[in-house]
CSV table of C-alpha atoms in Angstrom, one decimal:
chain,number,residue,atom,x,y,z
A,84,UNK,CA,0.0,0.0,0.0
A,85,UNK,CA,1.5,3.6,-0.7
A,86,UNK,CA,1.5,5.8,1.8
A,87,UNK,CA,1.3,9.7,2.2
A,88,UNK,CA,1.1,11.8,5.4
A,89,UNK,CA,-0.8,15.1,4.5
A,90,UNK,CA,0.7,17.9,7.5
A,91,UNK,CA,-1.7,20.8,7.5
A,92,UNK,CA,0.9,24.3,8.6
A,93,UNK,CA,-0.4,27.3,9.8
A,94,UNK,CA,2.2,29.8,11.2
A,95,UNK,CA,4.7,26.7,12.5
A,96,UNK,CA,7.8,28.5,11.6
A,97,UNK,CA,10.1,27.0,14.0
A,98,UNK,CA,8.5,23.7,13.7
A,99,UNK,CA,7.9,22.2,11.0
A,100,UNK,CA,11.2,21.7,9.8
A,101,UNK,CA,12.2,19.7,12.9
A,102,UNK,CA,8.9,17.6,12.2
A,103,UNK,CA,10.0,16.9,8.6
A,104,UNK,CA,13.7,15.9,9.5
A,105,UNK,CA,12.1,13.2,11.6
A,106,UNK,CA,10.4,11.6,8.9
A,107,UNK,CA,13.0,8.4,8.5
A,108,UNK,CA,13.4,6.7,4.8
A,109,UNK,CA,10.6,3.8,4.3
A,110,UNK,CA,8.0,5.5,7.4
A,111,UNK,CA,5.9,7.2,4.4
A,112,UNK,CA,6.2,7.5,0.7
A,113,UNK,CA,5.6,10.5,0.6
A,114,UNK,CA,5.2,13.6,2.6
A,115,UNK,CA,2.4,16.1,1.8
A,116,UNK,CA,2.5,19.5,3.6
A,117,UNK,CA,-0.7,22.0,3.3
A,118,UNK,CA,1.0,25.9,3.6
A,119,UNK,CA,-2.1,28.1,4.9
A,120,UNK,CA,-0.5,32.1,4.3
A,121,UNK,CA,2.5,30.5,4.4
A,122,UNK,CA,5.4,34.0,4.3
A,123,UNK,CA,9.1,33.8,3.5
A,124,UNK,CA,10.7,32.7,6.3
A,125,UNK,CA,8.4,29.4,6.7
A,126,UNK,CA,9.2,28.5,3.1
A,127,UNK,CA,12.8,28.9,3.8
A,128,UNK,CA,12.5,26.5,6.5
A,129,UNK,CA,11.0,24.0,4.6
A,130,UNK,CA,13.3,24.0,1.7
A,131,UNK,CA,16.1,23.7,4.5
A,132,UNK,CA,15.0,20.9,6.0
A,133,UNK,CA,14.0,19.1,2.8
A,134,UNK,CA,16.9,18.9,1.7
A,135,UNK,CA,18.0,16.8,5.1
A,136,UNK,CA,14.2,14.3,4.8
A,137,UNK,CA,14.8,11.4,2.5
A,138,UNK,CA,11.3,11.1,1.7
A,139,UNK,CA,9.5,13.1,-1.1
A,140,UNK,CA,7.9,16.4,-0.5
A,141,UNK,CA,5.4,18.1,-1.5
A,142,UNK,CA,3.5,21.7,-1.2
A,143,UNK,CA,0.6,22.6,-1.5
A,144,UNK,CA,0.0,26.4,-1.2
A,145,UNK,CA,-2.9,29.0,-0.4
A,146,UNK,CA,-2.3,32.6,-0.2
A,147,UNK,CA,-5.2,32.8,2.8
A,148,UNK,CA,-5.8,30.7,5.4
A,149,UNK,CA,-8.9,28.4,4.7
A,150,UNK,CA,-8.7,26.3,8.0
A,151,UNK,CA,-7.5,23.2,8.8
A,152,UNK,CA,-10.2,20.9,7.0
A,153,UNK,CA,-9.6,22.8,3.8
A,154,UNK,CA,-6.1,22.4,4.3
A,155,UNK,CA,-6.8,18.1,5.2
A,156,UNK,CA,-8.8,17.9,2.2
A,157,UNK,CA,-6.4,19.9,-0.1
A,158,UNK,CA,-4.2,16.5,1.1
A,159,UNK,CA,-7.0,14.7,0.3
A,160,UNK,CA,-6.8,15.8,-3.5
A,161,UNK,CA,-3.9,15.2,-4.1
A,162,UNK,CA,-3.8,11.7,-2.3
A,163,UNK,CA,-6.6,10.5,-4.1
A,164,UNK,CA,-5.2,11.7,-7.8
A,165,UNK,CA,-2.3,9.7,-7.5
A,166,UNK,CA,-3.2,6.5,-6.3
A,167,UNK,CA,-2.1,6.7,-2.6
A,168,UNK,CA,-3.7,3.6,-0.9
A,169,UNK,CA,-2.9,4.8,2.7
A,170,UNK,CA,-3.3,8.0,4.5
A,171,UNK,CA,-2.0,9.4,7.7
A,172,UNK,CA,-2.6,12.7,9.9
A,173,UNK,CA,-0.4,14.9,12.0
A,174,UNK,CA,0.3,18.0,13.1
A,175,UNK,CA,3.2,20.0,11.6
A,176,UNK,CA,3.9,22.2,15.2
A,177,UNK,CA,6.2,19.1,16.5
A,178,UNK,CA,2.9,17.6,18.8
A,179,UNK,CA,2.9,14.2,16.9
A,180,UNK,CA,6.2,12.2,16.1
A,181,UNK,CA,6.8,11.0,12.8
A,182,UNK,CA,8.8,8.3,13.7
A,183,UNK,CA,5.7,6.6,15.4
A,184,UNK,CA,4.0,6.3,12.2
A,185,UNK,CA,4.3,2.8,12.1
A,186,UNK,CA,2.0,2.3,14.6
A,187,UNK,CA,-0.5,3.5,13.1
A,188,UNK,CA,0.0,2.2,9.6
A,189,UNK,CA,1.0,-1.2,10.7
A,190,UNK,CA,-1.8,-2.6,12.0
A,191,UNK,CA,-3.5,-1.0,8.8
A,192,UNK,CA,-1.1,-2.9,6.6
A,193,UNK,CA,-1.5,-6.2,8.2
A,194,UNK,CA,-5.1,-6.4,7.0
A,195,UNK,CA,-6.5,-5.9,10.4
A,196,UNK,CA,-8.0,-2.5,10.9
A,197,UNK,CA,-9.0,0.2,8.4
A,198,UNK,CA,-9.2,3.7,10.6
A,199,UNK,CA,-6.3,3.7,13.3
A,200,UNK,CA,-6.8,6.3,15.9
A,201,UNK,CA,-3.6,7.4,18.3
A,202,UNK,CA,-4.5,7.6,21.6
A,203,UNK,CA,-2.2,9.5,24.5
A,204,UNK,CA,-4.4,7.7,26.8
A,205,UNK,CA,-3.6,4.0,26.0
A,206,UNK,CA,-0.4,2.4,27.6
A,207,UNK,CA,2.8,3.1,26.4
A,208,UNK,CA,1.5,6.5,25.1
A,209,UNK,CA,2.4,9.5,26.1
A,210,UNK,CA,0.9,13.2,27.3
A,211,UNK,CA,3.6,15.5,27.7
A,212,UNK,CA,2.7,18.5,29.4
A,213,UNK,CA,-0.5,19.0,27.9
A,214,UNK,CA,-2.4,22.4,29.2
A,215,UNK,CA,-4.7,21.4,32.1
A,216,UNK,CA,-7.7,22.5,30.5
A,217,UNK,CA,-6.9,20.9,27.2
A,218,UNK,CA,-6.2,17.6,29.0
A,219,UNK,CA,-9.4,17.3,31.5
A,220,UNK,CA,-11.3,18.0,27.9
A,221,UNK,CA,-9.5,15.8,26.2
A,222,UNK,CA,-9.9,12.8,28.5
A,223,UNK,CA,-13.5,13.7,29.0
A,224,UNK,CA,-15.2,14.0,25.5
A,225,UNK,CA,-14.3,10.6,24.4
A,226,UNK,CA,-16.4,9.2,26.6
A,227,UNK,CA,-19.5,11.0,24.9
A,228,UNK,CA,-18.1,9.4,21.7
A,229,UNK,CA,-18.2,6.1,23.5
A,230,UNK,CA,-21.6,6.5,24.6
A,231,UNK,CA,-23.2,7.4,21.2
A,232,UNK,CA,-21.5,5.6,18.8
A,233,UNK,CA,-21.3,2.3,20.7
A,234,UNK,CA,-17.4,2.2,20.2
A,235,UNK,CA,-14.9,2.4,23.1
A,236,UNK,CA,-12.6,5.8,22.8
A,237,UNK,CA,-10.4,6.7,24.9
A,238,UNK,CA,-9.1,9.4,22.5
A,239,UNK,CA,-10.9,11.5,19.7
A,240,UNK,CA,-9.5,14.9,19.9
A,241,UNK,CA,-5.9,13.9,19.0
A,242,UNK,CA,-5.7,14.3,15.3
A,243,UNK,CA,-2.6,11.8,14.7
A,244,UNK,CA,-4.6,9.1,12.6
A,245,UNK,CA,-3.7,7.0,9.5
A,246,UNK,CA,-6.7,5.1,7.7
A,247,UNK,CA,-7.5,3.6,4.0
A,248,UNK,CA,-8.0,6.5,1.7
A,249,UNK,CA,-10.5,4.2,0.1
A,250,UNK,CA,-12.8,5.3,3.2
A,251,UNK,CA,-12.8,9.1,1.2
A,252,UNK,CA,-14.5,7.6,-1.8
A,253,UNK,CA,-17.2,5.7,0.5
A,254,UNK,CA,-20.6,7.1,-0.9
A,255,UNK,CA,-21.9,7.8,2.5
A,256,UNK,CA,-19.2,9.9,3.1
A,257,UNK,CA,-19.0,13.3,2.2
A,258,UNK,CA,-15.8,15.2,3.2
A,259,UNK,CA,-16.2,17.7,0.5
A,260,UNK,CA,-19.1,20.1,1.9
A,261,UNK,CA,-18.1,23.5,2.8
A,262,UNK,CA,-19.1,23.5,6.5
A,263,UNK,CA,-16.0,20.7,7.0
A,264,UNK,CA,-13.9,23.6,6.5
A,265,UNK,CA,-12.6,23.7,9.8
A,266,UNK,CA,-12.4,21.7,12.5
A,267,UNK,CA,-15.3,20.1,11.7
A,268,UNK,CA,-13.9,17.6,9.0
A,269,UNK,CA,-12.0,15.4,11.4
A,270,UNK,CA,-14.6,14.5,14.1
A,271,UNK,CA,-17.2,14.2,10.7
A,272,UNK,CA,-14.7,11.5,9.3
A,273,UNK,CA,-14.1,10.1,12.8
A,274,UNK,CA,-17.7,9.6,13.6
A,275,UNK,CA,-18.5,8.2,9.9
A,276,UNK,CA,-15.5,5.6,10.3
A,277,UNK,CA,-17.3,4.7,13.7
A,278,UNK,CA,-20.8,4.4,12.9
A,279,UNK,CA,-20.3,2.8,9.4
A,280,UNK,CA,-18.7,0.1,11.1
A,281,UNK,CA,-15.3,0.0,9.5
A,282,UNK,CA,-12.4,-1.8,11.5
A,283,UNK,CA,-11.4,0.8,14.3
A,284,UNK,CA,-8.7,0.8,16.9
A,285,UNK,CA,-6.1,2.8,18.9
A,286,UNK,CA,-2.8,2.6,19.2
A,287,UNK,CA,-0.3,4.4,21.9
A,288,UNK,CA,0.9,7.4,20.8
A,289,UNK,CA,3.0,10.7,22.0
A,290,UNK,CA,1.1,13.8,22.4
A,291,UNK,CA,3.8,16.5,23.4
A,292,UNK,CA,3.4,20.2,24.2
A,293,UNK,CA,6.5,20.9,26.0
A,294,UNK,CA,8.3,22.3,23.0
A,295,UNK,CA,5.6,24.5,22.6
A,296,UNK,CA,5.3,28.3,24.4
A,297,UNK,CA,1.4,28.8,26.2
A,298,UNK,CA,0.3,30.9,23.5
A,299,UNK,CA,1.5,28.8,20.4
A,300,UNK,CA,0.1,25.1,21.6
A,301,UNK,CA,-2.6,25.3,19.4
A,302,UNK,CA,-4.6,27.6,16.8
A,303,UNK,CA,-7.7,26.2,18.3
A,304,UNK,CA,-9.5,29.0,20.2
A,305,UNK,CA,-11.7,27.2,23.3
A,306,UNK,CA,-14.3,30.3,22.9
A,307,UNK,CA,-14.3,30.9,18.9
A,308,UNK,CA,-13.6,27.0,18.0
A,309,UNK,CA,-15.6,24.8,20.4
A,310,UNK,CA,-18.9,23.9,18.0
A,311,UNK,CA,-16.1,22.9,15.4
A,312,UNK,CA,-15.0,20.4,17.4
A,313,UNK,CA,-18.4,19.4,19.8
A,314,UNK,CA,-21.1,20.0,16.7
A,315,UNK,CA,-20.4,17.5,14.3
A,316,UNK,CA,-21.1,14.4,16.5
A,317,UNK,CA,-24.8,15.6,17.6
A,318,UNK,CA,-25.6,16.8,14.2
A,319,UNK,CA,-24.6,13.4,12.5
A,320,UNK,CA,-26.2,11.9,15.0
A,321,UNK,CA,-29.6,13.9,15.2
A,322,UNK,CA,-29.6,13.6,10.9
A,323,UNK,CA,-28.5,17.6,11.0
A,324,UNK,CA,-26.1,16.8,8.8
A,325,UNK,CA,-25.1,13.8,6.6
């Protein structure tokens, strides 16, 4: 199966070139990164550390930012156009470790599972410092996901996932709409993979903020942000949305 991670960037100057020199020869085929009003001095990164990853990049560019789903999706396109079989992922701000990859795509490639979800929560993962708030949230809201979808979570908010692309092309799921834009699009494709009944599990994975400064852990604004991320479940659920 080939293989592509897709690493949405927004502003990770600083970051993302350490998360690309991780990437090790054979973890991916290829490497996919999603530049929302991406300036100078990020691209320079990025063609500096390219030149030290041995796995193929590529960029994908918008002049504005169009939000993280846009950005996924972007991936998406370009996944699906040339015949990757596998997809995984991560963020580019140096939260998720490329090198643990193969977690998540191996028990993909065995045959087993079709939608692998990395979970901090599970042993031998790992919360590094994650901001109290973020964390009591974090370990709370999967077990609304457990209660409505029938399927034992212990993680849904960490966006570190591989799965078959071929779930994308699944008539009864649409990751194209417009209001998938943001945050949205994740938990949509999460809950789809869930209640369609394809093969789901977790697998132990790092989840590290203490490389991060307490304004730059995430772009996710708890006021601005939260229906992005709490919506899509009840209004799949309720028939709101499809």
């Amino acid at each position: 199966m080939r293989s592509i991670a897709i690493v949405p960037v927004f502003r990770e100057v600083g970051r993302i070139g350490r998360v690309l020199e991780k990437f090790k020869p054979g973890s991916v085929d290829e490497i996919c990164l999603t530049l929302d009003s991406p300036n100078g001095s990020i691209r320079a990164e990025i063609e500096e550390s390219r030149k030290r990853t041995d796995v193929p990049v590529t960029i994908i560019e918008n002049p504005d930012r169009k939000g993280v789903g846009h950005a996924i999706r972007e991936g998406y396109d370009y996944a699906l156009s040339h015949g990757f079989d596998l997809i995984i992922v991560m963020a580019g701000n140096g939260k998720d470790d490329p090198r643990e990859i193969s977690r998540l795509i191996d028990p993909i490639l065995r045959g087993d599972f079709d939608y692998v979800q990395g979970s901090r929560f599970l042993p031998g993962g790992r919360p590094e410092k994650t901001p109290l708030l973020r964390g009591i949230f974090s370990r709370a809201f999967p077990l609304f996901w457990t209660l409505l979808t029938g399927v034992r979570c212990t993680e849904v908010t960490n966006g570190f996932r591989a799965y078959k692309a071929s779930i994308l092309t699944d008539p009864r799921v649409n990751v194209w709409q417009s209001w998938l834009d943001g945050y949205e699009l994740e938990y949509y494709l999460h809950y789809k993979a869930l209640t369609l009944r394809y093969r789901f599990t977790e697998r132990p994975v790092t989840k590290t903020y203490s490389h991060i400064g307490k304004r730059g852990y995430s772009h996710i604004s708890p006021l601005r942000d939260w229906w992005q991320i709490v919506g899509p479940m009840f209004l799949l659920r309720l028939g709101v949305r499809h």
